[in-house]
Each structure stands twice: as structure tokens, then as C-alpha cells.
Amino acid sequence: VLTPPVVYNAGLKELADDFTKQTGTKVTLKVGELLKIPNMVHDQATDVFFLETDLMTALAPADRAAPPVELGRVHIGLAVKAGAPHPDISTVPKLVAALKSAKVGVAYSNPDPARGSMVAKMVDAMLKRPEFAGVHGVISSKGNGVSGLINGEGDMALQLESEILDHKEVELAGSLPDELKAYIDISVAVSSKAADPADAKAFIAFVTRPGASALWKAKGLDR
């Protein structure tokens, strides 16, 4: 199963382990940066892959064995260190004011295209908008934005919520305002190179069943 970090951290590992316990079918998870997955799907053998919905739609039809299934949405959120105050970011002006209050800076992932991080590109583009002028963004040298926050490169971070909730050292202050469209929609599909399409379809049915929704949501993915 080929997955971006946003899905891996949103409960996929736990669901894969549960699938193995219930079916006896071993699941191997391979994590790849989201923007690199289309090429990986095309060039490498895999059975199931998760991908941002628009990127999934743009794939060559020959790379999918069947139409994709919608999984859900992960929002970009504001992370603060555990125990720190949670600022009100319910509107864009309030978000801007909160980000400007960062004394060290607002950490986020490296947007270099070679790294393949979709959320980094989104955050970088947002911070360059006129209304965010004066916000001190800091590109993390320690991994993603949350890693930068944990390591002291910022006192806030902008990161996908599934990648915030996985760390006890930080807390989710809130989701970015809806009008910013700061989220990633995820779909899942069977690869045309699947060694066992039947097992691949069974796995997709398992992780997208209603009974899995509570775990996805607790880990930051809304279905």
C-alpha cells in the first residue's frame, strides 16, 4: 500500500494491522511524499495507493484498475506547543493576528518541489498573500512544520492536522478558516499493477467502511 504521510498518520497503520488480524493478509505500507506518488504509481509495482483527489483524477487511466473511492478530507491546522495558549483563528484576520504574534516564527515544511510536499506548497503560497504580510514564516530544517516547532525553530506551526495530532509535544489550536480552502481531499484506488486485485479491493472496502470513520476522525481525517 502506497500512502502519503497525511494518510499514514491519520490511522492507516492501525487499520492495516486490524485488516491483517481479521483476514490474515499481510499489509506492507510504503510512505511517499504526496506529489511524488503519481510517478511512483506509474513506475513501481503496488496494489493500493492513496492520493489527493485532483491528482488521482489526472492519473493516466492505465495506472488504475478501477475507479477511485473517496476517503475524506484533512485540514491544515495551527499547532502550538503543548500547554501553550490556543489563539482564536476562526477568521482570516484573527488567523493573521495570531501568526503575527509568534515571537520566534511560524514553522512549516520546505516547499522545494524536489521534496514533493503538497501542504508545504499550499502554506507557502498562503503566507505570500497580501493579507499575510508581516507574518514571519520559518521553513523547517528538521522535517515538517511540527518537527520545526518541537525543535524550537518556531513557536507555532502550520501543518496537516493528522500530522499534528500524532505528536504529544504539540497541540492543535484549530483548523484554518474554511474560506482559505486549506485542506487536502484524499481518494484511494487499486493499482493496475496489483498482484491480487481482489485483496486490494477488500482492503479498500475495509478502510472506507462506516466502522472505520471514528478512527480516521480521531486521527485528523474527516469522512
Tab-separated table of N, CA and C in Angstrom, residues 46-47 191 193-197:
chain	number	residue	atom	x	y	z
A	46	THR	N	2.626	-1.718	-7.116
A	46	THR	CA	1.939	-1.551	-5.839
A	46	THR	C	0.530	-2.101	-6.010
A	47	ASP	N	-0.166	-2.320	-4.931
A	47	ASP	CA	-1.516	-2.878	-5.004
A	47	ASP	C	-2.586	-1.810	-4.796
A	191	SER	N	-4.256	-0.267	-7.900
A	191	SER	CA	-3.310	-0.051	-8.986
A	191	SER	C	-3.514	-1.076	-10.101
A	193	LYS	N	-1.225	-2.437	-11.477
A	193	LYS	CA	-0.151	-3.408	-11.272
A	193	LYS	C	-0.405	-4.301	-10.065
A	194	ALA	N	-1.586	-4.251	-9.502
A	194	ALA	CA	-1.892	-5.044	-8.304
A	194	ALA	C	-1.688	-6.530	-8.559
A	195	ALA	N	-0.957	-7.176	-7.649
A	195	ALA	CA	-0.711	-8.613	-7.777
A	195	ALA	C	-1.971	-9.414	-7.466
A	196	ASP	N	-2.804	-8.879	-6.573
A	196	ASP	CA	-4.059	-9.555	-6.216
A	196	ASP	C	-5.156	-8.499	-6.096
A	197	PRO	N	-5.807	-8.166	-7.206
A	197	PRO	CA	-6.850	-7.130	-7.190
A	197	PRO	C	-7.970	-7.407	-6.195
